[in-house]
Coordinates of C-alpha atoms and ligand atoms in Angstrom, one line a residue:
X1 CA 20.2 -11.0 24.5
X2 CA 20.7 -9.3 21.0
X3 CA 23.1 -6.5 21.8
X4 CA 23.4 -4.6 18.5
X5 CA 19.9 -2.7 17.4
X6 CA 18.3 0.3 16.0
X7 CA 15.0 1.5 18.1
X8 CA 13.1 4.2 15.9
X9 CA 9.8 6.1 16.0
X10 CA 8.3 6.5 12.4
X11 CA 5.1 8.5 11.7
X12 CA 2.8 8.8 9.0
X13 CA 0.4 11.4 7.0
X14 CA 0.7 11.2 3.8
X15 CA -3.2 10.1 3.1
X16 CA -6.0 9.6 5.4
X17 CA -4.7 7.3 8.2
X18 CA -2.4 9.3 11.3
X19 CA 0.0 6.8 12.6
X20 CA 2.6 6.3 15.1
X21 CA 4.8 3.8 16.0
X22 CA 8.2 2.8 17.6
X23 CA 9.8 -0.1 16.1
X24 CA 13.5 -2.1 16.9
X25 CA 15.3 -3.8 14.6
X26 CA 18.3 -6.0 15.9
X27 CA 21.4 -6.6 13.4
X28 CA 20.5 -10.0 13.3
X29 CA 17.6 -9.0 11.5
X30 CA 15.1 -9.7 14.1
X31 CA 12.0 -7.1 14.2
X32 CA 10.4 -6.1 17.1
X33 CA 7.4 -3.9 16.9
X34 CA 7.0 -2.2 20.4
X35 CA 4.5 0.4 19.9
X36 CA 1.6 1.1 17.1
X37 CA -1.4 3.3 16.6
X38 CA -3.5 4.5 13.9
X39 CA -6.2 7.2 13.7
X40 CA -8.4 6.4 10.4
X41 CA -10.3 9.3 9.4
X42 CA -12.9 7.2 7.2
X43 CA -15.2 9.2 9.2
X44 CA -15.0 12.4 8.4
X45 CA -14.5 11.7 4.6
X46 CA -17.4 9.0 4.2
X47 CA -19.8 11.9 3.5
X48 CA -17.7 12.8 0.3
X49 CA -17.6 9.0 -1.2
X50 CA -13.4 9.7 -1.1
X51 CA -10.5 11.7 0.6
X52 CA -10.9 15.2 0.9
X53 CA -7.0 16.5 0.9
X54 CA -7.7 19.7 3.2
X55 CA -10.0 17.6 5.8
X56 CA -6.7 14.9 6.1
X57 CA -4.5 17.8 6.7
X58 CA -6.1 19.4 9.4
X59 CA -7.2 16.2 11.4
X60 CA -3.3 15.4 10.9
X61 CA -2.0 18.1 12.3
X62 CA -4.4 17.7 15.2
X63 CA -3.5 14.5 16.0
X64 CA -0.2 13.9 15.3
X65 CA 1.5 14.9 18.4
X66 CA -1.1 13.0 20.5
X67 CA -0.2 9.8 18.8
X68 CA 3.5 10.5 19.2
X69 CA 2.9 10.7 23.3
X70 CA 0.5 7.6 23.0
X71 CA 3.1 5.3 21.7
X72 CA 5.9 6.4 23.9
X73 CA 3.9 6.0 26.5
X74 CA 2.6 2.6 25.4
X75 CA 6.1 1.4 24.8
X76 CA 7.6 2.8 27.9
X77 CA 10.5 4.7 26.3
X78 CA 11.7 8.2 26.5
X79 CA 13.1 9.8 23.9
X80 CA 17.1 9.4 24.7
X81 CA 15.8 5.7 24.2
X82 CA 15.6 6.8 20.1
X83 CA 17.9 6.2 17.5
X84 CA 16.0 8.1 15.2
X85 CA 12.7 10.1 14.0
X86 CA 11.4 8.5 10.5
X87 CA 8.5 9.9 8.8
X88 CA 6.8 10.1 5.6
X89 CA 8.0 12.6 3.5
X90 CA 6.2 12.0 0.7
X91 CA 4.8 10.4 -2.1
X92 CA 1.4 11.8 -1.0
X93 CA -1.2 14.4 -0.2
X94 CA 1.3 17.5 0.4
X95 CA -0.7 19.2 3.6
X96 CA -0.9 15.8 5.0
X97 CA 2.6 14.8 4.5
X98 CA 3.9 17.6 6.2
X99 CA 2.3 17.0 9.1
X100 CA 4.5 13.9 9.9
X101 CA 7.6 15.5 8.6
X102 CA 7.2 18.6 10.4
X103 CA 6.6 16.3 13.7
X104 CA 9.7 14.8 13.2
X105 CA 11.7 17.2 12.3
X106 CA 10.8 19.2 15.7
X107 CA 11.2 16.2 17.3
X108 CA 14.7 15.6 15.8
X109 CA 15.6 19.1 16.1
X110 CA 14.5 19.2 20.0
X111 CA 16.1 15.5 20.7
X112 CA 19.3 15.5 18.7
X113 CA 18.5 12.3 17.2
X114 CA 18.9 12.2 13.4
X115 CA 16.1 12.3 11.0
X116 CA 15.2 9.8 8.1
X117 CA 12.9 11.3 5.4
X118 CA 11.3 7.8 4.3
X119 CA 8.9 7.1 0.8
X120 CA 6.0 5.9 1.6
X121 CA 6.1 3.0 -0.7
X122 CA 9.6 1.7 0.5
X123 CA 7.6 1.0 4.0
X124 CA 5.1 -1.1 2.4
X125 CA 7.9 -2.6 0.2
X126 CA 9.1 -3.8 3.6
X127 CA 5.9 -4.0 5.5
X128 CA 5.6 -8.2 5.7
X129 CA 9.3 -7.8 7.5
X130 CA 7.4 -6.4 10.1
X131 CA 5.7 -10.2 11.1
X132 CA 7.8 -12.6 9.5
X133 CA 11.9 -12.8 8.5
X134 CA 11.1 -12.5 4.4
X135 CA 14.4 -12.6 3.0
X136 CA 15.5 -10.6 -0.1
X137 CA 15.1 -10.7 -3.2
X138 CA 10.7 -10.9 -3.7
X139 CA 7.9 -9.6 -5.9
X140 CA 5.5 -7.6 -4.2
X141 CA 2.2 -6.8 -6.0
X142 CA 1.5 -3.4 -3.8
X143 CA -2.6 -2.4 -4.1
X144 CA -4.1 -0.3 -2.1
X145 CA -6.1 3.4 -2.4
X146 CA -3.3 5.5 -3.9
X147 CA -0.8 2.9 -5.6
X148 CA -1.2 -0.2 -7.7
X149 CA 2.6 -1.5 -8.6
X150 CA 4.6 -4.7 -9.2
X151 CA 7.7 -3.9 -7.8
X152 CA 11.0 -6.2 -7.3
X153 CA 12.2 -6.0 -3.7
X154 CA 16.3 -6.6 -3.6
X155 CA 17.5 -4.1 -0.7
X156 CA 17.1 -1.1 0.3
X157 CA 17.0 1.4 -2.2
X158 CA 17.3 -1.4 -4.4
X159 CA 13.6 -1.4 -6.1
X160 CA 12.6 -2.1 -8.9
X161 CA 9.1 -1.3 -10.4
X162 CA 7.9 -3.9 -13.2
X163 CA 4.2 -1.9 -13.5
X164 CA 2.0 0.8 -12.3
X165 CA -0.8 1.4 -12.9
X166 CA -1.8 4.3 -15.7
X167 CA -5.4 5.4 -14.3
X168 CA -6.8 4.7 -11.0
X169 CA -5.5 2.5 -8.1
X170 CA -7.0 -0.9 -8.1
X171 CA -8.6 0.7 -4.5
X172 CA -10.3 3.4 -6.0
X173 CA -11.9 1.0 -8.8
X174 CA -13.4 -0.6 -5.9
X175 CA -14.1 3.0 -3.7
X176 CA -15.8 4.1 -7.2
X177 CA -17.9 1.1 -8.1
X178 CA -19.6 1.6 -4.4
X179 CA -19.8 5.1 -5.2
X180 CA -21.9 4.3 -8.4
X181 CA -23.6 1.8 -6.7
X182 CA -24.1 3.9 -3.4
X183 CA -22.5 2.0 -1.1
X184 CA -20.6 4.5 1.1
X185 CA -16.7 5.0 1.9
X186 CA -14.5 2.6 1.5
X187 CA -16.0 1.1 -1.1
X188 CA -13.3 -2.1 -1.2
X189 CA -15.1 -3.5 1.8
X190 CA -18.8 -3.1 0.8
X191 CA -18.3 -4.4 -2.5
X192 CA -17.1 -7.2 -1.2
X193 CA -19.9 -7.9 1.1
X194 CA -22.1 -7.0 -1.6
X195 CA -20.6 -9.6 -3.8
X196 CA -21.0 -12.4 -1.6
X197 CA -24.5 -12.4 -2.2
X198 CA -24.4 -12.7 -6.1
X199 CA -25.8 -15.8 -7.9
X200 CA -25.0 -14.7 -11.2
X201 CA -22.3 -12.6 -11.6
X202 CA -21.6 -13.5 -15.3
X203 CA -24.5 -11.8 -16.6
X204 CA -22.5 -8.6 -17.1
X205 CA -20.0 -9.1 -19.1
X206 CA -17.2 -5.7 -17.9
X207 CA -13.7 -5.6 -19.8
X208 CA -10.7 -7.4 -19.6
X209 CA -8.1 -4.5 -18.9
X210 CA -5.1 -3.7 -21.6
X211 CA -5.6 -6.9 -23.0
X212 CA -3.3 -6.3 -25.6
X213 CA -0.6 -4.6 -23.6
X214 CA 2.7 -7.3 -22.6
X215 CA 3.8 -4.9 -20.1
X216 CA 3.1 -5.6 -16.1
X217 CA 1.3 -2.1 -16.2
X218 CA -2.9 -1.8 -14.8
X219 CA -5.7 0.4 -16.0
X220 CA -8.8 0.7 -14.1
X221 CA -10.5 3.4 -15.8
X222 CA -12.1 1.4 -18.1
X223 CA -13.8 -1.1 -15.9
X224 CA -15.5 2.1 -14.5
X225 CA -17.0 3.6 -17.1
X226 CA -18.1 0.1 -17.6
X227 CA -19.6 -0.6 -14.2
X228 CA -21.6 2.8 -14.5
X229 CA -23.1 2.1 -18.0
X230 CA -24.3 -1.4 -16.5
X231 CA -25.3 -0.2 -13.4
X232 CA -27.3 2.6 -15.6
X233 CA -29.1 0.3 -18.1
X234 CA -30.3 -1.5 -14.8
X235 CA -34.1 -0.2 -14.2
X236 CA -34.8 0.0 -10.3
X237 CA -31.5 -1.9 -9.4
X238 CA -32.6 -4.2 -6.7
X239 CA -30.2 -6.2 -4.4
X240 CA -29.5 -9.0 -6.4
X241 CA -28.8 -6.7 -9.4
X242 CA -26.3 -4.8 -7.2
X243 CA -24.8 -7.8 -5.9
X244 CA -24.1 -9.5 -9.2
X245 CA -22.6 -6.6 -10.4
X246 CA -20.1 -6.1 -7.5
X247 CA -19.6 -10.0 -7.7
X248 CA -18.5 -9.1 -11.7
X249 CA -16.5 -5.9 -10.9
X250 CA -14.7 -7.9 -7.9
X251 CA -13.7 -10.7 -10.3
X252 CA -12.7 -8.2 -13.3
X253 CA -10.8 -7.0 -10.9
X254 CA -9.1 -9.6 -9.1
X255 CA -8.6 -11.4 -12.7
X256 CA -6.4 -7.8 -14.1
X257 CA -4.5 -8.2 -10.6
X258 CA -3.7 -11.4 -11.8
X259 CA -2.7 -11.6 -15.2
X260 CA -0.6 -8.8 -14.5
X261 CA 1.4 -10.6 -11.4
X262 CA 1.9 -13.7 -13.9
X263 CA 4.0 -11.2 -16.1
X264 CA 5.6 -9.6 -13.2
X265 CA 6.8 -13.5 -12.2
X266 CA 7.9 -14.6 -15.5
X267 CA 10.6 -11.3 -15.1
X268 CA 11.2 -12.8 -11.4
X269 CA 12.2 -16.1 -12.3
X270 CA 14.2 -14.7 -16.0
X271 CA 16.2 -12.3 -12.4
X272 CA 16.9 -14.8 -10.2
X273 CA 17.2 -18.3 -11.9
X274 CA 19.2 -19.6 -9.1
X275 CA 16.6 -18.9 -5.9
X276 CA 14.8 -22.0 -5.2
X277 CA 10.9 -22.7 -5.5
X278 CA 8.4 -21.5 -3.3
X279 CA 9.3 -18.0 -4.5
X280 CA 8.1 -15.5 -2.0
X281 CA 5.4 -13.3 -3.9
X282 CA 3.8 -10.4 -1.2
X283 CA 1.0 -8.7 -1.8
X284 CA 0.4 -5.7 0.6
X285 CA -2.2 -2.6 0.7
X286 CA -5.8 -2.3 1.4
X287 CA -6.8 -4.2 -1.1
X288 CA -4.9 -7.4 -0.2
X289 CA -7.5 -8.0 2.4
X290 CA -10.0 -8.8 -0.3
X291 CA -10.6 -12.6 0.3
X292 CA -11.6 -13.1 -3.8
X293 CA -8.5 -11.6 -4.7
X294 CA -6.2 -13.8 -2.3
X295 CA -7.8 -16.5 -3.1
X296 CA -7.4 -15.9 -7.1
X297 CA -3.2 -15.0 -6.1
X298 CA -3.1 -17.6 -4.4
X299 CA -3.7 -20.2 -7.2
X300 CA -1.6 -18.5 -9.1
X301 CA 1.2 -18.5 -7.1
X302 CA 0.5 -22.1 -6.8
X303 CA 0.4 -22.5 -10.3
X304 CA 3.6 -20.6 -11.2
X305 CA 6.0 -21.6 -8.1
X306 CA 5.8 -18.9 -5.9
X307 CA 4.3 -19.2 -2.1
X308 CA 1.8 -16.2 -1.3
X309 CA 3.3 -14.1 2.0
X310 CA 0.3 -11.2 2.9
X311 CA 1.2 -9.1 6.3
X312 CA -1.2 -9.2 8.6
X313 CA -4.7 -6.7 8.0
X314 CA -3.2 -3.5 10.5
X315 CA 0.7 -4.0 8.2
X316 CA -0.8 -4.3 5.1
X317 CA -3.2 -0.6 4.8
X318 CA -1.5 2.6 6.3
X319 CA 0.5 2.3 9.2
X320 CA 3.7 4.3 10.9
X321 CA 5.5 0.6 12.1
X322 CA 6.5 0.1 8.4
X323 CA 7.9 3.3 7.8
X324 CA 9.8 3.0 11.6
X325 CA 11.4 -0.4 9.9
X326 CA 12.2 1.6 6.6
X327 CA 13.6 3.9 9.0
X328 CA 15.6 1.5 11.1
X329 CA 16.9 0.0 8.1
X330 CA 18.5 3.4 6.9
X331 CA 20.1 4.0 9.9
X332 CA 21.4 0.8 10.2
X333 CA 22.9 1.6 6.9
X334 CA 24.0 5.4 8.1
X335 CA 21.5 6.8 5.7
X336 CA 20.2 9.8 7.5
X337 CA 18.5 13.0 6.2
X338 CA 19.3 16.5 6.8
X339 CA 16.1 19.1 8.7
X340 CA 15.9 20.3 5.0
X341 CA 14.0 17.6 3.5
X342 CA 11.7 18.4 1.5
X343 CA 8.1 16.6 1.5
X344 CA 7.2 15.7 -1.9
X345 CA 3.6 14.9 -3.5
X346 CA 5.2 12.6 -6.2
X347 CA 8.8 10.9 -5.2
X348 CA 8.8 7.6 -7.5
X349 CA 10.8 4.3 -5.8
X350 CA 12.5 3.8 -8.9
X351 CA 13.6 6.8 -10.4
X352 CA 14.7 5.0 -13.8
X353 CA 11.7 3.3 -14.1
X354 CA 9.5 6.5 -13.8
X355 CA 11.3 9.0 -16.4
X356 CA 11.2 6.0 -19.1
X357 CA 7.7 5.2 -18.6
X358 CA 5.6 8.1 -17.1
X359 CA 2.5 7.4 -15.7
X360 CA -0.5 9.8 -15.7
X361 CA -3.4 10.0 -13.7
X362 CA -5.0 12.1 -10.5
X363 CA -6.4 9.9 -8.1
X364 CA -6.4 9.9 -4.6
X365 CA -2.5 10.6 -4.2
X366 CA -2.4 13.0 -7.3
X367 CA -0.5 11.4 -10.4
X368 CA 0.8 7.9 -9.5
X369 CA 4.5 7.6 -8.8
Ligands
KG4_401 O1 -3.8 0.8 2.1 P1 -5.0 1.5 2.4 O2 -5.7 1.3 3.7 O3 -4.8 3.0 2.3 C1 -4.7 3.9 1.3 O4 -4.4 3.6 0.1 O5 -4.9 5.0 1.7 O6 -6.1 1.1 1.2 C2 -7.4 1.6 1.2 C3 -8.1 1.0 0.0 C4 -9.4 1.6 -0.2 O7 -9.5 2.0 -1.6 C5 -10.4 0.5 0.1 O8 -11.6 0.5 -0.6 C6 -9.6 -0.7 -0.2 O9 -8.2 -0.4 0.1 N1 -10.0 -1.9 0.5 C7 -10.5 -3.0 -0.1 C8 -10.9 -3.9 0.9 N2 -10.6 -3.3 2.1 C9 -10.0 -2.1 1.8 N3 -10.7 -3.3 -1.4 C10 -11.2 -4.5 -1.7 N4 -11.6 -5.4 -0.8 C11 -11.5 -5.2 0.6 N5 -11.9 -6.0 1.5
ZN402 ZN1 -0.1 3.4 1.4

C-alpha cells in the first residue's frame, strides 16, 4: 500500500471539449487515474466548419457542474476525499476558460481545499505520465487545434519551448483543407480518410514550409493558400482529385512536422549528452492520432535515436485527467493559487522564450502562446 499521495479533481474549458476528472498521484510517482469524462461539442460547431468562442462558452457553463457530479460519483469520493481543485485557467478561449475556473474556485471556496490555476499546455506537457512512468527530461512535439510547439520537458515549471508555430496550428491546416475541400468539422480526421484513397498524391506539388528558416518554428499558412489555389484550378473536383490532394496536404504536412522535430532533437541531444539512447520523444494533441504522421515520426525517431512515446487517443486531445496530474504535481510541490487568479486568453509556458520571439497569429485559441 502507497501511503503518501495527492488525490485532485482538475477540469477543463478552455476550447471546445468540457472535461472532468479526478486523478491520484502517489510520491513514488505512480499515477492513478480514477475518474474521466469529456463532453465534445463537435456538434454544435460542425455547422460553422470551426469553434465558435460564444457557443463553447455557454455549453461550458452548462455542463460543467454536471460533469463534476459525474466523476465523483464514478469514482466514489466525496469531496473531504480532495486534496485539491485544478482547473484551466487559461491559455484559451476567455468565456470558456472561466467556466472551469469559476467551477473551481466555488468548489475550493465551498470545500476548503486549495486551488491550483493550471496552463493548459503544462497538462499536455505531462499528459503521457498519465499511462506510462516517462521520466524527465523529453521532447514533446505538442500538435493539436490551438497549439503547434516543440517544447523541452525538464520539471515542472521547467519548460522550455524550442518552436511554435507563427500562423495556424498544424490542426487547423488540417480543419481548413476540409473546409476548402468540404469535408465537415474536424477536418484532421476526414482528410485522413480522404487520403487513404489517393493514388497519386504527387501530382500537386504544395510548399515545403520556411524552408529556409534554422529555427524549430512551423508555418502553415502557406500550405493553405496553396491547397485552395489547387483545389480551385481543379474543374468539377471528383473523388480521386479530392483524395490526392488531401493525400499531398497530409504528407506536406506531416513532412513540416518533421523536419522541424529533427532540429528540435539536434538541441535535445547538444542538452543532455549524458541520457542514454532511446531518447524519449512525445508527441501529444489531436493531431498525433494521424497514422501518416506517426508513422513519418516514427522513422525519424528511429533514425536519430529517440523512441516515439504517444498517450493513448482520449490523453492526447482535450481532457481534465492531464490538468488533475498538473495539478497533483503542484501540490505535491506546495504550489497553490490564491481565489484571485485570473484566467488568461494568452499565458505562454515559457515566459523567456515568448518575449524574445513573439509569435502572431489568431487561430482557434486567439494568438498562439
Ligand atoms: O487536441 P485536440 O482534440 O483539441 C484542440 O486543439 O482543441 O485537437 C483537435 C485537432 C483538430 O484540429 C482536428 O482536426 C485534429 O486535431 N485531428 C486530426 C486527426 N484527429 C484530430 N488531425 C489529423 N489527423 C487526425 N486523424
Ligand atoms: Zn489542448
Amino acid at each position: 500500500m502507497e501511503a503518501v499521495s495527492w488525490t485532485v479533481l482538475g477540469l477543463e474549458s478552455s476550447c471546445d471539449d468540457t472535461a472532468a476528472a479526478i486523478v491520484r498521484l502517489y510520491a513514488t510517482g505512480k499515477v492513478e487515474v480514477l475518474a474521466n469524462a469529456v463532453q465534445s461539442q463537435n456538434a454544435a460547431h460542425a455547422p460553422f466548419g470551426g469553434v465558435v468562442p460564444e457557443i463553447a462558452a455557454r455549453a461550458h457553463a452548462e455542463r460543467m457542474d454536471g460533469l463534476v457530479a459525474q466523476v465523483m460519483e464514478a469514482a466514489d469520493l466525496r469531496f473531504d476525499a480532495l486534496d485539491a481543485i485544478a482547473a484551466t485557467a487559461g491559455p484559451g478561449l476567455i468565456g470558456g476558460v472561466m467556466a472551469a475556473l469559476m467551477t473551481a474556485k466555488g468548489l475550493a471556496l465551498g470545500t476548503g481545499k486549495p486551488l491550483i490555476a493550471v496552463n493548459h499546455l503544462e497538462g499536455h506537457a505531462l499528459s503521457a505520465r498519465l499511462s506510462a512512468p516517462v521520466a524527465f527530461p523529453y521532447l514533446l512535439l505538442l500538435v493539436s487545434g490551438g497549439h503547434t510547439q516543440l517544447l523541452i520537458v525538464e520539471d515542472i515549471g521547467q519548460i522550455t519551448r524550442l518552436g511554435s508555430t507563427l500562423d495556424d496550428a498544424a490542426g487547423e491546416a488540417f480543419d481548413k483543407t476540409a473546409k476548402i475541400m468540404g469535408l465537415g468539422f474536424p477536418g484532421g480526421p476526414a482528410v485522413e480518410r480522404l487520403a487513404r484513397q489517393a493514388s497519386a498524391p504527387e501530382r500537386f506539388t504544395l510548399p515545403v514550409m520556411l524552408a529556409k528558416d534554422k529555427s524549430c518554428d512551423f508555418s502553415f499558412a502557406g500550405l493553405k493558400t496553396a491547397v485552395k489555389r489547387a483545389y480551385d484550378a481543379l474543374e468539377n473536383p471528383s473523388d480521386a482529385d479530392k483524395a490526392d490532394l488531401a493525400a499531398a496536404t497530409q504528407n506536406a504536412i506531416a513532412r513540416h512536422l518533421a523536419q522541424r522535430t529533427a532540429r528540435a532533437m539536434a538541441i535535445f541531444k547538444d542538452r543532455f549528452p549524458n541520457l542514454t539512447e532511446p531518447l524519449p520523444l512525445i508527441v501529444a494533441g489531436g493531431v498525433a492520432a494521424n497514422s501518416a504522421i506517426r508513422t513519418r515520426l516514427t522513422d525519424l525517431a528511429r533514425e536519430e535515436g529517440f523512441t516515439l512515446i504517444a498517450p493513448p487517443h482520449e490523453y492526447c486531445t482535450d481532457n481534465a485527467a492531464m490538468i488533475a496530474l498538473a495539478g497533483a504535481e503542484r501540490l505535491k510541490r506546495g504550489l497553490t493559487d490564491p481565489l484571485t487568479a485570473p484566467a488568461r486568453a494568452r499565458w505562454p509556458l515559457d515566459e523567456a522564450a515568448a518575449l524574445a520571439t513573439p509569435k502572431t497569429g489568431a487561430g482557434r485559441k486567439g494568438p498562439k502562446a
